[in-house]
PDB file of C-alpha atoms in Angstrom:
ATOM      1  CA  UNK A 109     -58.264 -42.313-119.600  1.00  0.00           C
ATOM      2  CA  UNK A 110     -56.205 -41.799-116.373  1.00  0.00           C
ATOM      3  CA  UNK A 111     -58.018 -44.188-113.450  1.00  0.00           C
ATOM      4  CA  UNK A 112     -58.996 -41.391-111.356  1.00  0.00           C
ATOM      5  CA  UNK A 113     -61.263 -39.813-113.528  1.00  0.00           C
ATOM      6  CA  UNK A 114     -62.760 -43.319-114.755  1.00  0.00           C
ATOM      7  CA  UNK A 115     -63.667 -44.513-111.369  1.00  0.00           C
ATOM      8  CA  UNK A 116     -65.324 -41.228-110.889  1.00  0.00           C
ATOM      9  CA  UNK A 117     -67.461 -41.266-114.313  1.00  0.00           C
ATOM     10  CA  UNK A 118     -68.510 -44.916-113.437  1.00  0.00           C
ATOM     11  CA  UNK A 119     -69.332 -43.902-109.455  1.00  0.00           C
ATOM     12  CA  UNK A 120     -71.797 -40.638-110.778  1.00  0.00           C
ATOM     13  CA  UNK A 121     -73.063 -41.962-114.246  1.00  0.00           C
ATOM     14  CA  UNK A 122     -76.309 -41.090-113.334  1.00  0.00           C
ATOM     15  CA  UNK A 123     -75.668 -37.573-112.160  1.00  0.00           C
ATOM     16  CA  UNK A 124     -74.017 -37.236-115.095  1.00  0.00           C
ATOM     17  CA  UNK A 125     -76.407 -38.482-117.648  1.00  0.00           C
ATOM     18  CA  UNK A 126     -79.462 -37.067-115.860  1.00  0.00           C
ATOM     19  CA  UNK A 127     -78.378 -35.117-113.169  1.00  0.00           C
ATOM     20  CA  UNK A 128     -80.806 -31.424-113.359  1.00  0.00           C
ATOM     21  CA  UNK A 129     -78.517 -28.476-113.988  1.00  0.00           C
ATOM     22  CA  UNK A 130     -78.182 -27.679-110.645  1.00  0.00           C
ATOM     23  CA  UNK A 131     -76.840 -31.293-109.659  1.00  0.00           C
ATOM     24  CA  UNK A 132     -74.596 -30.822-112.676  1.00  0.00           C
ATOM     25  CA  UNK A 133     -72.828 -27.698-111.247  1.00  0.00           C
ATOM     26  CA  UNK A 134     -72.684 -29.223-108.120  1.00  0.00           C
ATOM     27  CA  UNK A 135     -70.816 -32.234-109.471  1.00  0.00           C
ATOM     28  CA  UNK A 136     -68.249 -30.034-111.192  1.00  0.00           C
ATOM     29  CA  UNK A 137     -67.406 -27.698-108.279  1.00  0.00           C
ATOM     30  CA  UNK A 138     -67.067 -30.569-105.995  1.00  0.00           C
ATOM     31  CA  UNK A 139     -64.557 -32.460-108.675  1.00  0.00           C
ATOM     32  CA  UNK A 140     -63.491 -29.011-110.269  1.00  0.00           C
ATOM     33  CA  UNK A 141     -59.532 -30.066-109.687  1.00  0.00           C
ATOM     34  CA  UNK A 142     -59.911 -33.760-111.200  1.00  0.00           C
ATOM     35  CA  UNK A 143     -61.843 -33.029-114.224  1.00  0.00           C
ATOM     36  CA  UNK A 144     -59.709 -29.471-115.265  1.00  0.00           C
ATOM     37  CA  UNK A 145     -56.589 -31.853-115.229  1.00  0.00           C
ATOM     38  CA  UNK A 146     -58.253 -34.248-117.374  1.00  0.00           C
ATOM     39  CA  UNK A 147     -60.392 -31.833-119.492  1.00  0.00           C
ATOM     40  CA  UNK A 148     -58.746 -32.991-122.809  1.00  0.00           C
ATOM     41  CA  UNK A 149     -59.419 -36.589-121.802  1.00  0.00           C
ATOM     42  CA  UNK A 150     -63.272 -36.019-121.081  1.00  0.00           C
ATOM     43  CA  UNK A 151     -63.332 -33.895-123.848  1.00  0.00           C
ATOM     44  CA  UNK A 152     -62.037 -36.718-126.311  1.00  0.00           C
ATOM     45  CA  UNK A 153     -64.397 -38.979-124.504  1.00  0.00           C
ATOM     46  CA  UNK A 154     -67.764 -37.049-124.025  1.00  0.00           C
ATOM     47  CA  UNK A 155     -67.886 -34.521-126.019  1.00  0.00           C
ATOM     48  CA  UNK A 156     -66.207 -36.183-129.360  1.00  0.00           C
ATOM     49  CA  UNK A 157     -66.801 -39.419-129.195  1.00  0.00           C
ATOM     50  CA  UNK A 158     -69.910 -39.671-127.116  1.00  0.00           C
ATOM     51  CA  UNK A 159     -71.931 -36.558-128.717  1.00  0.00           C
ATOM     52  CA  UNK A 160     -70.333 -36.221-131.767  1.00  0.00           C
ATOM     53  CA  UNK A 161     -69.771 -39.160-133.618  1.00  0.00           C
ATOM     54  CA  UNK A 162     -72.589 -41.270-131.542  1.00  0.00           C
ATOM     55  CA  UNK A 163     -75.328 -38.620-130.113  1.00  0.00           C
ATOM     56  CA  UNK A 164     -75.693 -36.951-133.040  1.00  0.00           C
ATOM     57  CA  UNK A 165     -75.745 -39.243-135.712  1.00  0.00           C
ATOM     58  CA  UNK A 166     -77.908 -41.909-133.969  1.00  0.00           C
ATOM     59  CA  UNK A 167     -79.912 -40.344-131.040  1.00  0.00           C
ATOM     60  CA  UNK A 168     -80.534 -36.870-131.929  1.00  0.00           C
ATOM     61  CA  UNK A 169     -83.541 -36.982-133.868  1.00  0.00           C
ATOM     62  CA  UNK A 170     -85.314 -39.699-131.939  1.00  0.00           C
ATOM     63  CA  UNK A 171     -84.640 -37.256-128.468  1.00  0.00           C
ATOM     64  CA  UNK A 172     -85.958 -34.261-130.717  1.00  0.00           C
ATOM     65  CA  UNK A 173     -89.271 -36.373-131.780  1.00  0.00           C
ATOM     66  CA  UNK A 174     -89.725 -37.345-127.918  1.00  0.00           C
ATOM     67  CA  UNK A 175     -89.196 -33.733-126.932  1.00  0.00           C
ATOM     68  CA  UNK A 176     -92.125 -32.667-129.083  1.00  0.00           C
ATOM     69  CA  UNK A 177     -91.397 -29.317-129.675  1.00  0.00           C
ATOM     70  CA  UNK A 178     -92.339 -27.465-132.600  1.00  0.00           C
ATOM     71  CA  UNK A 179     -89.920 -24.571-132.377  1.00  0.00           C
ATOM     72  CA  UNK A 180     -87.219 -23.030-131.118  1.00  0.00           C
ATOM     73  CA  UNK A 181     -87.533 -23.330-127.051  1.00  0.00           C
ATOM     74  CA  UNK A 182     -85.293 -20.129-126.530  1.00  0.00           C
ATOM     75  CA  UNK A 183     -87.161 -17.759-129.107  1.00  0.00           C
ATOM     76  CA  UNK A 184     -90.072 -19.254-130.653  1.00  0.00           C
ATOM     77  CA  UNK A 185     -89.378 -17.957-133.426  1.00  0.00           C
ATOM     78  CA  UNK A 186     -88.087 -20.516-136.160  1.00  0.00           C
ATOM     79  CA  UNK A 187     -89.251 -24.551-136.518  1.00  0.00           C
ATOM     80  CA  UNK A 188     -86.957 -27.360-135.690  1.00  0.00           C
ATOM     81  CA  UNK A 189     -88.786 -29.819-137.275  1.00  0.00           C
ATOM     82  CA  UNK A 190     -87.481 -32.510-139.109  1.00  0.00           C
ATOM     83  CA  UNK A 191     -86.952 -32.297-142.945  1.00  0.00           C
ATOM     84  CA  UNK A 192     -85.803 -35.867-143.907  1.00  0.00           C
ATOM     85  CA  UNK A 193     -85.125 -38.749-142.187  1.00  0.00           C
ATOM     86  CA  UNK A 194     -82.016 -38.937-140.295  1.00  0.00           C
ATOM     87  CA  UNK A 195     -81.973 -34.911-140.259  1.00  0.00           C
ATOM     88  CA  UNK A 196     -83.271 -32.212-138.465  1.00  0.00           C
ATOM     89  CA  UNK A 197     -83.469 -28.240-138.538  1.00  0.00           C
ATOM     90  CA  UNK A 198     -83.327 -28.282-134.620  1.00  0.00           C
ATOM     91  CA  UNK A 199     -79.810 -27.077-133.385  1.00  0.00           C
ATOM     92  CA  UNK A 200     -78.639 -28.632-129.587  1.00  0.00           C
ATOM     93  CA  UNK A 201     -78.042 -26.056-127.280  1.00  0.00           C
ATOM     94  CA  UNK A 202     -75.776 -26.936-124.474  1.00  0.00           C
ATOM     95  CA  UNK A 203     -76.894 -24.475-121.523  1.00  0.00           C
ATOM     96  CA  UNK A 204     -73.797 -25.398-120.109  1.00  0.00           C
ATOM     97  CA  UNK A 205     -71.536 -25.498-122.829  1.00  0.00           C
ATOM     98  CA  UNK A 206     -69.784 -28.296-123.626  1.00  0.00           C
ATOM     99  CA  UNK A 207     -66.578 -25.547-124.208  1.00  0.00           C
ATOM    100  CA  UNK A 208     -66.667 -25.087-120.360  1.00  0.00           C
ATOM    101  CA  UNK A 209     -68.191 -28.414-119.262  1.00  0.00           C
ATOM    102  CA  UNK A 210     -67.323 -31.179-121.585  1.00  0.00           C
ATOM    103  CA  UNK A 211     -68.050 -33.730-119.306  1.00  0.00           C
ATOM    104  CA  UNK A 212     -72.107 -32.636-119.704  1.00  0.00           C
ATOM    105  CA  UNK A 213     -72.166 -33.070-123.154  1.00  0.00           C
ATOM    106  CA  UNK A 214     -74.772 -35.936-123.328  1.00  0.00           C
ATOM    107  CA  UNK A 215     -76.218 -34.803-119.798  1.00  0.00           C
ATOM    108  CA  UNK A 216     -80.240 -35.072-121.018  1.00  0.00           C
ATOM    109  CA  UNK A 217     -80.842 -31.790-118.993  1.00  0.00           C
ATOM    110  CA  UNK A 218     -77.971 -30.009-120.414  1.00  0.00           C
ATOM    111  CA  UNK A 219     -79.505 -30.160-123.894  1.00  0.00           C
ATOM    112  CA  UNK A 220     -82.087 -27.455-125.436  1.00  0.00           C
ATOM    113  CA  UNK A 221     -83.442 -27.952-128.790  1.00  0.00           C
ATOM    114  CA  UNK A 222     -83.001 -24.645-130.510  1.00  0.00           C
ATOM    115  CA  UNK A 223     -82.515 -22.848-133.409  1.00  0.00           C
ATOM    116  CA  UNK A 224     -79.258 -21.656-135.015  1.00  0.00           C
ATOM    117  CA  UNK A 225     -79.897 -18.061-133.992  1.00  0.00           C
ATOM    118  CA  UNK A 226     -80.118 -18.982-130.334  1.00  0.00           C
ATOM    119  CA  UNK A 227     -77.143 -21.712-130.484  1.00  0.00           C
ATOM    120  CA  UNK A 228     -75.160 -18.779-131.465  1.00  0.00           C
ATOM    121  CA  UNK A 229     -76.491 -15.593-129.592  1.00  0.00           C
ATOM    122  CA  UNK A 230     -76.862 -17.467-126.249  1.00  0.00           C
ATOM    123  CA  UNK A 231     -74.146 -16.183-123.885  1.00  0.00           C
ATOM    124  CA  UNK A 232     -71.327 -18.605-123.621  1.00  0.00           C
ATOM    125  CA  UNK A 233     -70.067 -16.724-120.298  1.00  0.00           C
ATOM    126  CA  UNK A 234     -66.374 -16.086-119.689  1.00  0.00           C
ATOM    127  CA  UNK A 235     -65.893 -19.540-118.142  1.00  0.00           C
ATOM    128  CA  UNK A 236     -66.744 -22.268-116.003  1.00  0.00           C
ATOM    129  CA  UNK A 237     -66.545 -20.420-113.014  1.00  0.00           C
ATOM    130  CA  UNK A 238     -68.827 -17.641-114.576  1.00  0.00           C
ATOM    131  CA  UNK A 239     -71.787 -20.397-114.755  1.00  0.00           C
ATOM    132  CA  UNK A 240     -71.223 -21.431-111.364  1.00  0.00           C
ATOM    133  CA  UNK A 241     -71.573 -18.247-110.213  1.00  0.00           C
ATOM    134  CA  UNK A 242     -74.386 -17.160-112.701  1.00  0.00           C
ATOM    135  CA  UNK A 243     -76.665 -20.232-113.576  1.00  0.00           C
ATOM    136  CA  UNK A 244     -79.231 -19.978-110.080  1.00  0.00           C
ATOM    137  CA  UNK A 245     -79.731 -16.663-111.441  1.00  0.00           C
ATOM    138  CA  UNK A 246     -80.482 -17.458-115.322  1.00  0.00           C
ATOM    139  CA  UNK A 247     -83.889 -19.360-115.935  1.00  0.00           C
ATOM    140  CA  UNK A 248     -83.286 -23.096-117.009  1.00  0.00           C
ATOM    141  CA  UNK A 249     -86.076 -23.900-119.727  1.00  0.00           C
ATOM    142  CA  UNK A 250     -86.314 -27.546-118.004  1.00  0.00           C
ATOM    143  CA  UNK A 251     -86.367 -26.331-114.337  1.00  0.00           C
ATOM    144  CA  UNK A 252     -87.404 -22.751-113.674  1.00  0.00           C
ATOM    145  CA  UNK A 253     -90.779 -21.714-114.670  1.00  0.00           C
ATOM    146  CA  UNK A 254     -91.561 -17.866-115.704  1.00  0.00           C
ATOM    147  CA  UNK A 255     -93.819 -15.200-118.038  1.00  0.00           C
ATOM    148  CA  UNK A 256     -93.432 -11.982-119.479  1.00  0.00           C
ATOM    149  CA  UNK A 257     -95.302 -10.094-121.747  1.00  0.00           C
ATOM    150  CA  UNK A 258     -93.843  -8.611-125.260  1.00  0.00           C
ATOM    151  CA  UNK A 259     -94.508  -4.788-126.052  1.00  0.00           C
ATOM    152  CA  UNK A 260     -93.353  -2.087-128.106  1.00  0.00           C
ATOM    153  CA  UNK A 261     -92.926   1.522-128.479  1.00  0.00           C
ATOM    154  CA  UNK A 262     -93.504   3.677-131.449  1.00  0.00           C
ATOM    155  CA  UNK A 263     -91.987   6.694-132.488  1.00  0.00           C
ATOM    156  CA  UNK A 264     -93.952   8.969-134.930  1.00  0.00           C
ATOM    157  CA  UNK A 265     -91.340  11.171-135.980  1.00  0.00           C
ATOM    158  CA  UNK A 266     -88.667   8.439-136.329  1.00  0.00           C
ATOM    159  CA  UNK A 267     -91.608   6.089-137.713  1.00  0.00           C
ATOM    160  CA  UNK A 268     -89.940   3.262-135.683  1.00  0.00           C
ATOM    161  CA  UNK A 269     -90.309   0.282-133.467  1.00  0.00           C
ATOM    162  CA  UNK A 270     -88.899  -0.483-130.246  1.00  0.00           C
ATOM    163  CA  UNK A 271     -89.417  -3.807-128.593  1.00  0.00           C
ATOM    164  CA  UNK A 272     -90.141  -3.843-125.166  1.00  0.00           C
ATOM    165  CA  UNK A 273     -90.704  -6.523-122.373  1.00  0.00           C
ATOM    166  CA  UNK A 274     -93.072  -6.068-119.455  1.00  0.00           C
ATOM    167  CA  UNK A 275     -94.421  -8.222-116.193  1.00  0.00           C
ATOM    168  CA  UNK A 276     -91.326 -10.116-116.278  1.00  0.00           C
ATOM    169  CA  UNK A 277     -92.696 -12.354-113.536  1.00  0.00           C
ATOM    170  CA  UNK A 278     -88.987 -13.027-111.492  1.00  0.00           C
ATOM    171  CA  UNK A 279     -85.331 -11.911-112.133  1.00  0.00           C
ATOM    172  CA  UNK A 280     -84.425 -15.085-113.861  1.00  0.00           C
ATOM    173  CA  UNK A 281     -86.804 -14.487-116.420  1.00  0.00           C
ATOM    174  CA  UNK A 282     -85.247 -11.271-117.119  1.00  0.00           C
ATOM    175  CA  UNK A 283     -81.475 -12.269-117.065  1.00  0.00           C
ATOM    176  CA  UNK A 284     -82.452 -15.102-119.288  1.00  0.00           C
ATOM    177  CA  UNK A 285     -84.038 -12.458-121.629  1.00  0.00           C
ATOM    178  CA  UNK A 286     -80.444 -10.918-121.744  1.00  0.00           C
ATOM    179  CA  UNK A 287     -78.544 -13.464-121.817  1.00  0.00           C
ATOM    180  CA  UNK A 288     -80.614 -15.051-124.659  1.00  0.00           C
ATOM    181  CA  UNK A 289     -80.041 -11.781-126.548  1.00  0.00           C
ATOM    182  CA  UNK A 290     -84.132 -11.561-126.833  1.00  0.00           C
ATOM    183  CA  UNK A 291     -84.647  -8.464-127.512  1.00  0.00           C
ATOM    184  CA  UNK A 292     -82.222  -8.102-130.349  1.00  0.00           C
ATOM    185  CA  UNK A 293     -83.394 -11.183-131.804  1.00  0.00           C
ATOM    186  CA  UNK A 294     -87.259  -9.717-131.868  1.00  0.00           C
ATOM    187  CA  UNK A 295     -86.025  -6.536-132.802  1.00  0.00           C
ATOM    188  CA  UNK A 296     -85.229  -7.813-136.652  1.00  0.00           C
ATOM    189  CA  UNK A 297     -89.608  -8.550-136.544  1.00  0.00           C
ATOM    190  CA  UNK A 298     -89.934  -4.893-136.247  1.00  0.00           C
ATOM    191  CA  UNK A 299     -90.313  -4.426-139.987  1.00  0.00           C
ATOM    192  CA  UNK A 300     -92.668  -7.319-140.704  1.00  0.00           C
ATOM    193  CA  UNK A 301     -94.753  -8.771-138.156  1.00  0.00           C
ATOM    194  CA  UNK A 302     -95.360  -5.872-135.941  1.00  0.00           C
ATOM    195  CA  UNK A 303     -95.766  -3.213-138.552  1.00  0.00           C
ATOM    196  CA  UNK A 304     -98.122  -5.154-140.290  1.00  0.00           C
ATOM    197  CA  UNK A 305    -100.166  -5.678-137.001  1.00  0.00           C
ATOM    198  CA  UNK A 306     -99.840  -1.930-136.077  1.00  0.00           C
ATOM    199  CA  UNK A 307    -100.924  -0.882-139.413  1.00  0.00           C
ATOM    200  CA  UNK A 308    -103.650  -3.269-139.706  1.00  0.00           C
ATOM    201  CA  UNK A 309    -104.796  -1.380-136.156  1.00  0.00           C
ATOM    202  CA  UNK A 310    -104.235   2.152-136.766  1.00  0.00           C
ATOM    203  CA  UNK A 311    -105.250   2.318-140.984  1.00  0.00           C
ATOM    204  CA  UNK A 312    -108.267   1.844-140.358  1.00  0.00           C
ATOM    205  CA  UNK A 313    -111.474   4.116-138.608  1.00  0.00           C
ATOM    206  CA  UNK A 314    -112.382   1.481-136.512  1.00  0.00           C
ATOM    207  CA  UNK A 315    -110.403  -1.360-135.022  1.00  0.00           C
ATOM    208  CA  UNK A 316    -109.695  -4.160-137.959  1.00  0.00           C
ATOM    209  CA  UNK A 317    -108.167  -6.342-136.333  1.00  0.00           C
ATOM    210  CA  UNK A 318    -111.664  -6.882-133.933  1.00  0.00           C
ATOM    211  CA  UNK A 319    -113.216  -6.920-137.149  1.00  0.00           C
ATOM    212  CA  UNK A 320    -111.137  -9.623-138.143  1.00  0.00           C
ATOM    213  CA  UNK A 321    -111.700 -12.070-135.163  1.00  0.00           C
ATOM    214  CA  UNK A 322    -115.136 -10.487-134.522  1.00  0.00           C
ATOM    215  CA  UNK A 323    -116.905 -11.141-138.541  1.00  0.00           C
ATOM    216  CA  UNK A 324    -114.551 -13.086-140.704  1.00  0.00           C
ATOM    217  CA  UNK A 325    -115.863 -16.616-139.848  1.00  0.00           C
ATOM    218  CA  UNK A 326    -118.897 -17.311-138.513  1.00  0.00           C
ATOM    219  CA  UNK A 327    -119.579 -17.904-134.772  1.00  0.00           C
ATOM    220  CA  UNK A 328    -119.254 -22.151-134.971  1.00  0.00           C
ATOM    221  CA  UNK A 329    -115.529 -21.292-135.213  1.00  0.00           C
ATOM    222  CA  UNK A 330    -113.490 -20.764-131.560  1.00  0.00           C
ATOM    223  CA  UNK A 331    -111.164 -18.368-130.565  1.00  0.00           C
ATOM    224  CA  UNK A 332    -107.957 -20.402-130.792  1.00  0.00           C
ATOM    225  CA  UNK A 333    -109.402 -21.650-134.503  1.00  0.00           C
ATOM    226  CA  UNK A 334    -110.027 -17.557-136.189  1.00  0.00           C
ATOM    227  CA  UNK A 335    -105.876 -16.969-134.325  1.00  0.00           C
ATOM    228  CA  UNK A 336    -104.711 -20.212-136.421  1.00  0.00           C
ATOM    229  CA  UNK A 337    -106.852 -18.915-139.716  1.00  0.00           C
ATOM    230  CA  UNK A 338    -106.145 -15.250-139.816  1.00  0.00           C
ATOM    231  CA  UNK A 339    -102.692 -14.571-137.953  1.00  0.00           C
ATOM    232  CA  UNK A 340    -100.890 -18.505-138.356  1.00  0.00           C
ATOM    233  CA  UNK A 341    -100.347 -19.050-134.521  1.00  0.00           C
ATOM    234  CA  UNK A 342    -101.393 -20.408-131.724  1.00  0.00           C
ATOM    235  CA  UNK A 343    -103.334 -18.510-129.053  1.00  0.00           C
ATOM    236  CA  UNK A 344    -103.587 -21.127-125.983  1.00  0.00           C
ATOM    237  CA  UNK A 345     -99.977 -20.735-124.164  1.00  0.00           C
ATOM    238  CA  UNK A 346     -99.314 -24.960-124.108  1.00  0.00           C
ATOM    239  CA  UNK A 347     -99.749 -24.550-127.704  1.00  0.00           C
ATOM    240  CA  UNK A 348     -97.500 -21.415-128.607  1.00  0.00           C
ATOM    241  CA  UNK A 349     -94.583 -23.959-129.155  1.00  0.00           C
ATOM    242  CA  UNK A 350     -96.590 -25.784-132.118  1.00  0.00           C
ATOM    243  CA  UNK A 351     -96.182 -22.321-134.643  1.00  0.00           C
ATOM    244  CA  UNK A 352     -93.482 -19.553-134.950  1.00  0.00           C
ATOM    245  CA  UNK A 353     -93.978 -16.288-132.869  1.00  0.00           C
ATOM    246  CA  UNK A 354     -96.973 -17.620-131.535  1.00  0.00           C
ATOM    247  CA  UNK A 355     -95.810 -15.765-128.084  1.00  0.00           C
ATOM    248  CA  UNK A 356     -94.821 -12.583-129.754  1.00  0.00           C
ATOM    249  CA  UNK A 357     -98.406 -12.093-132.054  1.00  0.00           C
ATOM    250  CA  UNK A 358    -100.583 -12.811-129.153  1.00  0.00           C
ATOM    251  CA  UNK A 359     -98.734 -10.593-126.641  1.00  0.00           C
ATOM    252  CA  UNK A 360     -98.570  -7.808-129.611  1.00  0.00           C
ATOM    253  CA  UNK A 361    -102.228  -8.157-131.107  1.00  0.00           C
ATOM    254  CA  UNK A 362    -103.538  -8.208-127.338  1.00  0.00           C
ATOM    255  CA  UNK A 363    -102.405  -4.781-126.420  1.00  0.00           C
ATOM    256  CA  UNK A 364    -103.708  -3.606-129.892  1.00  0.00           C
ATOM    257  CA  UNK A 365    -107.346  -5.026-129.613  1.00  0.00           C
ATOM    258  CA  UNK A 366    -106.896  -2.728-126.368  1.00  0.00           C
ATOM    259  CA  UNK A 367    -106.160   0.759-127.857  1.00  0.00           C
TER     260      UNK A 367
END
């Protein structure tokens, strides 16, 4: 590895390794020069022999376990729990990816457990420069903070769905929604778990799914218990990551119980 580059690696280690995004970009547009003329070095370096062959087969699942999240951070829709030991179904999203910024590959901020959906869907952007320009206005899972309420639309004479997302509580939230490819990835729930909620609504003369919270289980059982019995999720937001579409059901049977 040319000297240059070593000496600065050893002089910003710790911006490296745990830098926040935004310390991260900073680093690279202040060394932009140096580490483009020595991508395929840091590349060899960080992103194959550092994440690769060491990260991943010795770290990953510990820095999954520590995480502590159930599912997917980007869609909360699939588990990444651990199967067997040594494994995991968790993915490692780089939000800067390691394509464009090799030198972040173990960066502890640059890494989001997902699933393979989202390690896939999530916009790569055109280039380095593109998440320089764009990442202040994307929301960081570790570092921005943000709601927004799933909806839908129905069509009678169509007889379909249309996922919709409202009180998007700041811009970031939004382009993250886009850039996360969101609403295409709810839109393939259309035919199962919405349907089945909207039917279980509208089939009925009176409201069955108030029924169902209201006289299924008798009153020594909470709230947050009769959502974990009769839909499979969690209804208190610090728990949503613990089961799949735990965001999505609530949101969904919410507006229902309202109609």
């Amino acid at each position: 590895m040319h000297e240059d580059i070593r000496r600065l690696i050893k002089q910003n280690i710790d911006c490296i390794l745990t830098g926040e995004v935004g310390q991260l970009v900073e680093f690279y547009e202040t060394n932009s020069s140096l580490l483009n003329e020595n991508s395929l070095e840091i590349e060899n370096f960080f992103v194959n022999s550092a994440y690769k062959n060491f990260f991943q087969t010795n770290c990953a699942e510990e820095f999954l376990n520590l995480l502590n999240k159930n599912t997917c951070i980007y869609c909360n829709r699939n588990y990444t729990l651990a199967i067997v030991k040594g494994r995991t179904r968790a993915e490692i999203d780089h939000w800067l990816p390691k394509t464009h910024f090799p030198i972040f590959a173990v960066s502890f901020y640059n890494l989001i457990p997902s699933c393979h959906s989202c390690n896939h869907l999530k916009g790569a952007g055109e280039d380095a420069e593109w998440w320089v320009k764009n990442h202040k206005e994307i929301a960081n899972p570790y570092s921005d903070k943000g709601t927004f309420d799933f909806n839908y639309t129905f069509s009678k004479s169509k007889n379909e769905f249309e996922i919709t997302f409202e009180n998007v509580s700041n811009p970031k939230i939004r382009r993250m929604i886009k850039e996360n490819r969101l609403r295409e990835i709810y839109s393939a729930h259309r035919e199962f778990e919405l349907r089945d909620l909207h039917e279980l609504r509208l089939k009925y003369p009176d409201n069955y799914l108030k029924d169902l919270l209201a006289k299924t289980f008798s009153t020594s059982i909470s709230e947050e218990e009769k959502y974990r019995l009769i839909f499979g999720i969690d209804k208190n937001e610090e728990n949503f990551h613990k089961r799949p579409l735990s965001k999505f059901k609530n949101d969904i049977i919410k507006k229902l119980l309202s109609l």
